[in-house]
Short mmCIF file of C-alpha atoms and ligand atoms in Angstrom, two decimals:
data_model
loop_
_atom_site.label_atom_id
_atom_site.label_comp_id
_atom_site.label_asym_id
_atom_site.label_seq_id
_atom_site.Cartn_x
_atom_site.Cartn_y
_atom_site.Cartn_z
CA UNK A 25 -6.89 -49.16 34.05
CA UNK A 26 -5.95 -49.40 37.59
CA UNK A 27 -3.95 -47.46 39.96
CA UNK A 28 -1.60 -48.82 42.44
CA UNK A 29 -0.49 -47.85 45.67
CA UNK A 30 1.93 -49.47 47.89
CA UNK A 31 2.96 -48.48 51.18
CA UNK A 32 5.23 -49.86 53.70
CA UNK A 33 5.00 -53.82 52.25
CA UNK A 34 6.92 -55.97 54.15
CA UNK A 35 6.94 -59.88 53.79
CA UNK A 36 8.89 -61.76 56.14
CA UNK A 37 9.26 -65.34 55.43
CA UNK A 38 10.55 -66.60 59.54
CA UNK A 39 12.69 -64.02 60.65
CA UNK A 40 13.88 -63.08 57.32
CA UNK A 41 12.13 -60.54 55.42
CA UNK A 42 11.58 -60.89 51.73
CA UNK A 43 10.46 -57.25 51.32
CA UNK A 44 11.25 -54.69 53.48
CA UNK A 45 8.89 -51.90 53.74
CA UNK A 46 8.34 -51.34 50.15
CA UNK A 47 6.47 -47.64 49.25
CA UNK A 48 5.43 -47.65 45.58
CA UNK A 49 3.19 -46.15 42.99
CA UNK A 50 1.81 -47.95 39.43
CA UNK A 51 0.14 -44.88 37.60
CA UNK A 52 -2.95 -46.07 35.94
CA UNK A 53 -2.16 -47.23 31.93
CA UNK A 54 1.23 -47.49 32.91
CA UNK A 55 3.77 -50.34 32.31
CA UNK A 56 5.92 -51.30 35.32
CA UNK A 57 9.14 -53.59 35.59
CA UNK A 58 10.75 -55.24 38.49
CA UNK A 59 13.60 -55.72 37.56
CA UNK A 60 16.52 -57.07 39.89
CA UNK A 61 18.47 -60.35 40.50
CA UNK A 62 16.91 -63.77 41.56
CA UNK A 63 15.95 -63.45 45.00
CA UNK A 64 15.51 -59.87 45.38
CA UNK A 65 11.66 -59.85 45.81
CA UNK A 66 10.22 -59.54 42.47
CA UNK A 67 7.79 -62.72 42.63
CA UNK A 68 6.86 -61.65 46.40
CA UNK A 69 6.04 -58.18 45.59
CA UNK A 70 3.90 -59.20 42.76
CA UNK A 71 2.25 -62.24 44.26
CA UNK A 72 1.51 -59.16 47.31
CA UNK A 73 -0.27 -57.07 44.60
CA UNK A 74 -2.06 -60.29 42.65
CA UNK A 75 -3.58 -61.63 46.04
CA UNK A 76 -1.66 -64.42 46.06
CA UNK A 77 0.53 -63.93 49.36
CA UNK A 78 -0.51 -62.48 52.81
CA UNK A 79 2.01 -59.26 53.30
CA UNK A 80 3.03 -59.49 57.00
CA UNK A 81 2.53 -55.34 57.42
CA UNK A 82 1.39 -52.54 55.24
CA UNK A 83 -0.86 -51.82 52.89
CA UNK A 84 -2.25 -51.94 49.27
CA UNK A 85 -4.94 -49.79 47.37
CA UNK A 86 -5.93 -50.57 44.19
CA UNK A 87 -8.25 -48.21 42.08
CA UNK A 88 -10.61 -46.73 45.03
CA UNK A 89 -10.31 -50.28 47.09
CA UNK A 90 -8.25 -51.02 49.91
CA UNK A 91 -7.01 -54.51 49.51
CA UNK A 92 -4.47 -55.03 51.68
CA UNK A 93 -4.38 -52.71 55.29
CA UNK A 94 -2.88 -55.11 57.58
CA UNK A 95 -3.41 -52.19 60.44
CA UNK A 96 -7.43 -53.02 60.06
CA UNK A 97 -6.89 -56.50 59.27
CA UNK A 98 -8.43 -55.94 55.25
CA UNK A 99 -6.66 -58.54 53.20
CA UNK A 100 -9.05 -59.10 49.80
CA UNK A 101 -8.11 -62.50 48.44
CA UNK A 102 -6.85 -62.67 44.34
CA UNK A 103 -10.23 -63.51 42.96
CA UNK A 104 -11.68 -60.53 44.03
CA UNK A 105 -9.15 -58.21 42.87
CA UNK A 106 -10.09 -58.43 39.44
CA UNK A 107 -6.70 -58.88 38.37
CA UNK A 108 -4.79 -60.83 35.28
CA UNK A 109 -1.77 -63.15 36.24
CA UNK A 110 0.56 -64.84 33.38
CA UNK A 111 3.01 -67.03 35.22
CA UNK A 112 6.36 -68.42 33.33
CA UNK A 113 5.13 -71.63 33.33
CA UNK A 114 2.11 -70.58 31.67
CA UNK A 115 -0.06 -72.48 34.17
CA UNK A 116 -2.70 -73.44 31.56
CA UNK A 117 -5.75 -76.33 32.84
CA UNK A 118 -3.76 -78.82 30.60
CA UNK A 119 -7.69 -81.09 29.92
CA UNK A 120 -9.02 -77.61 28.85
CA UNK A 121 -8.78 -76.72 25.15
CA UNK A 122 -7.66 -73.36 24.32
CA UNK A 123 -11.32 -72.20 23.98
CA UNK A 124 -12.04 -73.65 27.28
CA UNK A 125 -8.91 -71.85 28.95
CA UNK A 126 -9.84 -68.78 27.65
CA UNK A 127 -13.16 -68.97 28.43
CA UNK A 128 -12.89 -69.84 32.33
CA UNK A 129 -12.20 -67.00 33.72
CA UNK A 130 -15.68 -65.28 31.75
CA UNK A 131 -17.42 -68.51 32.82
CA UNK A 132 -16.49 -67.65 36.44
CA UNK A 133 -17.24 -64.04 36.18
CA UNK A 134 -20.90 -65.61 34.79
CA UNK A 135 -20.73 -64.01 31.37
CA UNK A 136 -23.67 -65.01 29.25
CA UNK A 137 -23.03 -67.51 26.50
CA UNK A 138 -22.78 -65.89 23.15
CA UNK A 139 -21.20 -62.81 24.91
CA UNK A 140 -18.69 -65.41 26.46
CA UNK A 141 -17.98 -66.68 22.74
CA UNK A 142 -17.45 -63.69 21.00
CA UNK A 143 -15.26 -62.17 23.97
CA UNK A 144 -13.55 -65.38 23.32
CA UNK A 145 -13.08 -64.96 19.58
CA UNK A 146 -11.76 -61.86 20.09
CA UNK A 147 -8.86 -62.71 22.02
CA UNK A 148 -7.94 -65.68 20.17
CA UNK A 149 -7.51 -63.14 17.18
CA UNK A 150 -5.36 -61.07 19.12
CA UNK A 151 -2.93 -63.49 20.12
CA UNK A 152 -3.06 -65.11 16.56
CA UNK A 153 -4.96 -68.31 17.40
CA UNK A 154 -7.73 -67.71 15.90
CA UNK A 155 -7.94 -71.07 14.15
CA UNK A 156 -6.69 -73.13 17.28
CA UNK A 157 -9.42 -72.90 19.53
CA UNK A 158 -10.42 -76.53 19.65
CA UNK A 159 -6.62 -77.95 20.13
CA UNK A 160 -5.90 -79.32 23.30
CA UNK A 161 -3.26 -77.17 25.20
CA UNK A 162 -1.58 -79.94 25.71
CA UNK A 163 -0.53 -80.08 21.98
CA UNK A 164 0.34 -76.20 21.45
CA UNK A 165 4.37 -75.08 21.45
CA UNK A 166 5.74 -73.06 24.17
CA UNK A 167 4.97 -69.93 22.47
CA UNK A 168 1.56 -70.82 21.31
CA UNK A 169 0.60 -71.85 25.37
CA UNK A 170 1.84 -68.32 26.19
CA UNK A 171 -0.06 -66.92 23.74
CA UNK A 172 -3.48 -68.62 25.21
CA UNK A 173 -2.34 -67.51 29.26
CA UNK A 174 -2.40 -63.75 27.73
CA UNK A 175 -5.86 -64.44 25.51
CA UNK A 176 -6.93 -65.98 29.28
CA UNK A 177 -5.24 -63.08 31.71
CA UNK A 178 -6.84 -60.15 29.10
CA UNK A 179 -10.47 -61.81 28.58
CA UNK A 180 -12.02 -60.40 31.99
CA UNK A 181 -10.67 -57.15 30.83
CA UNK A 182 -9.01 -56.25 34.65
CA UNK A 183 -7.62 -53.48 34.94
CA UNK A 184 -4.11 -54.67 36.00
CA UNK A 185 -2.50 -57.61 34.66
CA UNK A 186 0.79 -58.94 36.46
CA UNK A 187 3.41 -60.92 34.64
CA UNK A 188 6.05 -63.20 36.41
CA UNK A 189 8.98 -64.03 33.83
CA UNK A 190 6.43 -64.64 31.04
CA UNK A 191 8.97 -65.13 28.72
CA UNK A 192 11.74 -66.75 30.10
CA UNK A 193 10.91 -70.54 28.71
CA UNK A 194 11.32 -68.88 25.36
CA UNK A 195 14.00 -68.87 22.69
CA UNK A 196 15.42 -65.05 22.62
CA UNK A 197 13.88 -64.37 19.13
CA UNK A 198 10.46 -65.51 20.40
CA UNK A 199 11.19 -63.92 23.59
CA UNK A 200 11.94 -60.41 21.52
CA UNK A 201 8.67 -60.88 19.53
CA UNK A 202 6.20 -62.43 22.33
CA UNK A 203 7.38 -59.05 24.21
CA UNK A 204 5.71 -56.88 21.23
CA UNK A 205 2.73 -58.57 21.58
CA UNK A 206 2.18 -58.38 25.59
CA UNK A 207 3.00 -54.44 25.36
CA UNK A 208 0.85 -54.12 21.72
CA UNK A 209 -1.73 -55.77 23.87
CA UNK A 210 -1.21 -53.64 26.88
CA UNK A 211 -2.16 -50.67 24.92
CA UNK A 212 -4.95 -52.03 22.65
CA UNK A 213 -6.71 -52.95 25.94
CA UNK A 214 -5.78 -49.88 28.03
CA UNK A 215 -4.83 -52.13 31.16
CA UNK A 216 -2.36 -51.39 33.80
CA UNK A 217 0.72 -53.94 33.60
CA UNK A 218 3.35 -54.72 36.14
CA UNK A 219 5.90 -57.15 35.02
CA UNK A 220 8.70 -59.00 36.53
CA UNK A 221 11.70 -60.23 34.99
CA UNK A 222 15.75 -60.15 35.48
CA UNK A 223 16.47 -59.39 31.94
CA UNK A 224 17.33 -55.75 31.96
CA UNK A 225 17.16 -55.69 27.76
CA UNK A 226 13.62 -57.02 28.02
CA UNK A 227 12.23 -54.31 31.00
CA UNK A 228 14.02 -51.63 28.70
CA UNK A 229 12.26 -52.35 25.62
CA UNK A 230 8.76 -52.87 27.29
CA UNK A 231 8.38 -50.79 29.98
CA UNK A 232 7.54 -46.87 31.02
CA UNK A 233 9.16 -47.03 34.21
CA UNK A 234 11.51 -49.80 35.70
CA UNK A 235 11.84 -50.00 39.49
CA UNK A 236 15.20 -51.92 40.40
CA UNK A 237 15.46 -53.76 43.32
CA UNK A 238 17.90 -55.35 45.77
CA UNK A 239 17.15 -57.38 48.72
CA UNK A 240 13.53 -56.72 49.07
CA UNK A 241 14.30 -52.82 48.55
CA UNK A 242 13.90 -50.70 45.88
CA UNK A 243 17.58 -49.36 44.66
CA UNK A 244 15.88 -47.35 41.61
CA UNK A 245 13.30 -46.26 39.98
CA UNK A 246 12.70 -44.10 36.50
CA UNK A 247 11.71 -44.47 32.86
CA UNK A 248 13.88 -46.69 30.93
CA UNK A 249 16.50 -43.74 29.92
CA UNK A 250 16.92 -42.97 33.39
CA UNK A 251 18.15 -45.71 34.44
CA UNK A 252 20.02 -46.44 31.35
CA UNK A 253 22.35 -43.08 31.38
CA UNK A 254 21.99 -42.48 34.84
CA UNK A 255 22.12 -45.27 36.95
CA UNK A 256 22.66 -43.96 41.09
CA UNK A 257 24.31 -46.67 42.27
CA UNK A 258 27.10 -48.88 41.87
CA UNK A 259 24.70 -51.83 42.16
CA UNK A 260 22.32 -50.17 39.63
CA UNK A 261 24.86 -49.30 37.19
CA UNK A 262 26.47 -52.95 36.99
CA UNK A 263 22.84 -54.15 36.58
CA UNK A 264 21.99 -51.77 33.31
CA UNK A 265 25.36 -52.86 32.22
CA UNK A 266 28.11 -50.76 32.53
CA UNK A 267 30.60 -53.04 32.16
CA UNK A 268 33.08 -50.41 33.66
CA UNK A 269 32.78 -49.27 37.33
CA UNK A 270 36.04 -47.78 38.71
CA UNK A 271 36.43 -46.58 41.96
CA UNK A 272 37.88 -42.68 42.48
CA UNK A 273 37.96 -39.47 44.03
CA UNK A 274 36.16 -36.61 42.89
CA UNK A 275 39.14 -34.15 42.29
CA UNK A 276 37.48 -30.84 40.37
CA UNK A 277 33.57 -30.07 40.23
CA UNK A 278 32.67 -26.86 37.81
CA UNK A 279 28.65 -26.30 37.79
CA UNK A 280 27.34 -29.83 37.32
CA UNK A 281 30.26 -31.65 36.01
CA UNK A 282 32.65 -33.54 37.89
CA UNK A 283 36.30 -34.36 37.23
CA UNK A 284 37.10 -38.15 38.83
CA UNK A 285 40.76 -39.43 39.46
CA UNK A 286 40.57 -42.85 39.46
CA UNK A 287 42.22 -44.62 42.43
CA UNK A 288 45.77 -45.52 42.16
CA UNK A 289 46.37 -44.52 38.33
CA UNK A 290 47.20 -41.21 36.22
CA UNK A 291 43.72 -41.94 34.71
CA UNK A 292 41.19 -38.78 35.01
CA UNK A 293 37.45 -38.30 33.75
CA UNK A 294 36.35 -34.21 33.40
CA UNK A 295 33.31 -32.88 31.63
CA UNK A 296 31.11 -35.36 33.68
CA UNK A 297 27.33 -34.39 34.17
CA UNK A 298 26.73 -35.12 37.75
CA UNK A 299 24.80 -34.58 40.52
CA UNK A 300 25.69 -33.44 44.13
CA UNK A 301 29.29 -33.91 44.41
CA UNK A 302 32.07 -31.81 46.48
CA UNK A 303 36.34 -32.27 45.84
CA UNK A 304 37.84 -34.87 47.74
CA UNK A 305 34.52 -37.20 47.50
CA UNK A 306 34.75 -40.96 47.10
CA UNK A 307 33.08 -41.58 44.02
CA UNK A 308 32.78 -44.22 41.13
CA UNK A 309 33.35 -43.67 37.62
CA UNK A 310 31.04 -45.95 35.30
CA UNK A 311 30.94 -46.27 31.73
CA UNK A 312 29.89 -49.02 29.01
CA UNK A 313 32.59 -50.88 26.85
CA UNK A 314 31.11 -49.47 23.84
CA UNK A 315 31.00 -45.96 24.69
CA UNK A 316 35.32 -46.04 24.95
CA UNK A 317 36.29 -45.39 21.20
CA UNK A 318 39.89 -45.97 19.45
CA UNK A 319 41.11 -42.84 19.40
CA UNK A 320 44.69 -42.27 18.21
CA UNK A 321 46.84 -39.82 18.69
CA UNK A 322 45.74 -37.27 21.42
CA UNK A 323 45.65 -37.26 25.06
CA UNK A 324 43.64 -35.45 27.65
CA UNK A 325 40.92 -36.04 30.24
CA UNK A 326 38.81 -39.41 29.74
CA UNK A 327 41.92 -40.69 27.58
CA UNK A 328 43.76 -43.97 28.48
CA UNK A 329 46.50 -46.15 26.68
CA UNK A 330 46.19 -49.27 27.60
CA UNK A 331 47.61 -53.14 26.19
CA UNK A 332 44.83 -55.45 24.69
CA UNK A 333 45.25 -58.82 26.70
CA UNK A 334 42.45 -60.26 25.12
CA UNK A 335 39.83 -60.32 21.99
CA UNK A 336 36.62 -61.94 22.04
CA UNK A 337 35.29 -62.24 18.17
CA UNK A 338 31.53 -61.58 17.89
CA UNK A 339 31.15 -60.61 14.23
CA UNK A 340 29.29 -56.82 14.28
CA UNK A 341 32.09 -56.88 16.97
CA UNK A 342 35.03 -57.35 19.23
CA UNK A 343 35.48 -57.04 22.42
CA UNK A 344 38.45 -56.38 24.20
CA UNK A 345 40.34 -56.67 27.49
CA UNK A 346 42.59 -53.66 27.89
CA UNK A 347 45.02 -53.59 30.72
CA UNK A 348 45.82 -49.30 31.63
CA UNK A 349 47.53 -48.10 34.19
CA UNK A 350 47.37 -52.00 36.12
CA UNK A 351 43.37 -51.57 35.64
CA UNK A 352 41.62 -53.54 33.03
CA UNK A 353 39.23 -52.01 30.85
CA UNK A 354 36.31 -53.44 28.91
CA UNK A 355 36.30 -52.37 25.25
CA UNK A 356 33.70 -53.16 22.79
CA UNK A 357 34.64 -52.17 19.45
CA UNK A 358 32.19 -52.35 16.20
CA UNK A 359 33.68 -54.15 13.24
CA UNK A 360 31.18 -52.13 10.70
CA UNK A 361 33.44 -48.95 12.22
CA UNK A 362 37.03 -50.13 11.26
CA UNK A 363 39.06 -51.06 8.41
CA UNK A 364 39.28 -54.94 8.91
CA UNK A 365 42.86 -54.13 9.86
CA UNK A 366 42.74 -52.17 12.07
CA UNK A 367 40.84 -54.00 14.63
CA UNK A 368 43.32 -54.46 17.58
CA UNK A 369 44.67 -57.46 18.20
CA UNK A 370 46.48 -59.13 21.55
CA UNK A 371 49.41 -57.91 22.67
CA UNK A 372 49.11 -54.47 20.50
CA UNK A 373 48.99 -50.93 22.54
CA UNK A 374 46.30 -48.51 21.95
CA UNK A 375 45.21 -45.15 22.99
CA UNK A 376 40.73 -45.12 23.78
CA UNK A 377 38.70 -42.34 24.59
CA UNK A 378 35.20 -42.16 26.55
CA UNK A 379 33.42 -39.02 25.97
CA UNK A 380 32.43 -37.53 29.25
CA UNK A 381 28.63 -37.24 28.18
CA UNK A 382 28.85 -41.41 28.19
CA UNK A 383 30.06 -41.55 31.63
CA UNK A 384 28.52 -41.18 35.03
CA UNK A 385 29.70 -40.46 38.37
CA UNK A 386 28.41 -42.68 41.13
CA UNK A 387 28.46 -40.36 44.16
CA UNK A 388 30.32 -41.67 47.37
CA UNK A 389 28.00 -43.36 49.22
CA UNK A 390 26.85 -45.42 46.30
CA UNK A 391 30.40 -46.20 45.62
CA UNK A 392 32.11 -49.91 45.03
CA UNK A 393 34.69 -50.27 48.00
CA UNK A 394 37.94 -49.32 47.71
CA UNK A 395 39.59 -52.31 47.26
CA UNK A 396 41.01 -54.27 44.44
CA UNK A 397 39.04 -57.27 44.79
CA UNK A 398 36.17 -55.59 43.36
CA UNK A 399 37.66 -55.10 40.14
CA UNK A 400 38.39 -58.65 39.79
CA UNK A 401 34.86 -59.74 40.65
CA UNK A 402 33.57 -58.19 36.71
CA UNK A 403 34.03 -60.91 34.46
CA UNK A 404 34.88 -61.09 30.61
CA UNK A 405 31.51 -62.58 29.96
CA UNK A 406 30.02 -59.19 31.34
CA UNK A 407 31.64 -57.18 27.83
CA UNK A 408 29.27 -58.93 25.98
CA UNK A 409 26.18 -57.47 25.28
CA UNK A 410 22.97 -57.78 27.70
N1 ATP B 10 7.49 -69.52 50.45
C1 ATP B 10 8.69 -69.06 50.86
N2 ATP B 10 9.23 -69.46 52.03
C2 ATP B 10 10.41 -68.99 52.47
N3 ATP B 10 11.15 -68.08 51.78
C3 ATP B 10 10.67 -67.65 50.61
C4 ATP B 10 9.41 -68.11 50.08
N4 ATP B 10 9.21 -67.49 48.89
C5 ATP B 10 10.27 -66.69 48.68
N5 ATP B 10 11.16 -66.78 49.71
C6 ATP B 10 12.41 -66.03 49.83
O1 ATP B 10 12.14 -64.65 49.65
C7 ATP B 10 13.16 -64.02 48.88
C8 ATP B 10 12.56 -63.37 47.65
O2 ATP B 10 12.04 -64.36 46.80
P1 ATP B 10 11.33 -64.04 45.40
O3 ATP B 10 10.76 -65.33 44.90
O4 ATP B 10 10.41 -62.91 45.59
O5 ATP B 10 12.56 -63.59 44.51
P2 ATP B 10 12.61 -63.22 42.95
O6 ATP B 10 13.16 -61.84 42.87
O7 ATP B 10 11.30 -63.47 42.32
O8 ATP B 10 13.70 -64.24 42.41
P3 ATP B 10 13.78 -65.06 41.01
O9 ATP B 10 14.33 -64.12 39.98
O10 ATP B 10 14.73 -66.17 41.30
O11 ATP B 10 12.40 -65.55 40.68
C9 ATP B 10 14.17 -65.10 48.57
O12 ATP B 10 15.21 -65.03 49.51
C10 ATP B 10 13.39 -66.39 48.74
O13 ATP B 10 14.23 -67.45 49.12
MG1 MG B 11 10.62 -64.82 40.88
#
């Protein structure tokens, strides 16, 4: 298990810079995810860590070795990192047999023989190929090849493995299980694992801590919960989901909730756990469509009535566009929870509630803009679930 420190990792690429002084810390055992959008750094910062790139400033200690100062001119190249890479595209040596794939990487590091075979053996069984040894890669399913990269990245035993979008060539119930196995196989073998992907369902079901990142910055880091109920930022908050981000004013804070107007409706949020907020403070409301409930009857804080413009039939659910107060509003409502009746339809008006514990308050200078256009940019697509 390997410890990781990162500080101030910059890539620059030209004039543009990929990463911009990047300060980070990978406990030893645990499992990391960058997570983020295409183009936000993720492969660089890895490829940074793996060996792989020359960062243009800053510097990298792994365990008790320096392996990147750029100050002193250290740069230790990837093979003598001792590190495990599994790349999306699986990047097996397609005239290798899976036997011969796996072993390589012992063969390089000179392990004897028999060792080599056993060591081999082993991590065929625990990627459930233990009777496909002799089959040419070239004849193995998607699945199956990804299966031999993580027998090849684990046989070494490094301490850190890094992952680039392992899963992505995968069909989503393959991708669900093949993501049990890398994290079962994370913990049988005690490693340290960092892994990259832009699937924030996939980082949240994996991972101990998820660092976000925009730009070649890190927005956000925390364990998966964190980031989940609490996203910081605007940015964050659209990322984990929350198909609802409405810009407002902060108009009443009592100990560490918040009460939110939102801009330009009768709409208010109270009861809102929140951080460091003062009256009169620009501020975002998020919440998810499935944490705003049918709720007849009633009114109060967090309530709105609104006109459904639009259903989108899932089965286990609908979603809904809900025009309130001019604003729409993203609705997900769960068929198991309502009479098949009473699921609304177009064109009917409804009262919905969002219980203040489900809702988060985006402080001011993490805010969307004030301006409409933002609204518009969330599309239908983004009620459906991630
Ligand atoms: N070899 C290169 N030369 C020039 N620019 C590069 C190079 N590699 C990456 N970049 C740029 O650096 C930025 C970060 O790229 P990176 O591959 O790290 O993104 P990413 O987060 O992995 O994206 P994706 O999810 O699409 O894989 C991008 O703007 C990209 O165009
Ligand atoms: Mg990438």
């Amino acid at each position: 298990m390997t410890e990781v420190q990162v500080s101030g990792l910059t890539k620059k690429y030209g004039a543009k810079a990929a990463l911009h002084e990047l300060d980070l810390t990978i406990e030893s055992g645990q499992f990391v995810t960058l997570l983020g959008p295409s183009g936000c750094g993720k492969t660089t910062t890895l490829r940074c860590l793996a060996g792989l790139e020359r960062p243009t400033s800053g510097r990298i200690v792994m365990g008790d070795r320096v392996v990147v100062d750029t100050a002193r001119r250290t740069f230790v190249p990837a093979d003598k990192r001792r590190v495990g890479m599994v790349f999306q595209s699986y990047a097996l040596w397609p005239h290798l047999n899976v036997t011969d794939n796996v072993a390589y990487p012992l063969k390089v590091a000179r392990m004897a023989g028999r060792e080599r075979a056993q060591r081999v053996q082993e991590m065929l069984d625990a990627v459930d190929l233990s009777d496909l040894g002799k089959r040419p890669v070239t004849a193995l399913s998607g699945g199956q090849q990804q299966r031999v990269a993580l027998a090849r990245a684990l046989a070494a035993r490094p301490g850190i493995i890094f992952y680039d979008e392992p899963l992505s060539n995968l069909d989503s119930k393959l991708r669900y299980q093949m993501g049990q196995q890398v994290r079962s196989l994370h913990n049988r073998f005690e490693t340290t694992s960092v892994y990259v992907t832009h699937d924030q369902e996939e980082a949240i079901t994996l991972s101990d801590r998820i660092i976000v990142m925009s730009e070649g910055v890190i927005v956000q880091s925390g364990t998966p919960s964190d980031l989940y109920d609490r996203p910081n930022s605007a940015y964050v908050a659209d990322f984990m989901g929350f198909q609802n981000i409405l810009p407002g004013t902060v108009t009443g804070v009592h100990g560490k909730t918040a009460e939110v107007r939102v801009d330009g409706t009768s709409l208010v949020f109270s009861g809102i756990t929140t951080g460091d907020v003062s009256v009169g403070d620009r501020a975002d409301i998020a919440f998810r469509a499935a944490h705003a409930r049918l709720s007849p009857g009633g009114s109060g804080s967090g309530r709105f009535r609104g006109t459904v413009e639009r259903t989108t039939y899932l089965g286990s659910a609908v979603n809904l566009l809900v025009r309130a107060d001019g604003l729409p509003m993203r609705v997900r409502t769960e068929t198991a929870e309502l009479a098949a009746e009473s699921v609304p339809t177009a064109g009917e008006e409804h009262t919905f509630a969002v219980s203040p514990d489900r809702a988060v308050v985006i402080p001011h200078e993490n805010a969307a803009p004030a301006d409409d256009d933002y609204l518009t940019t969330m599309t239908d697509a983004a009620v459906a679930p991630r």
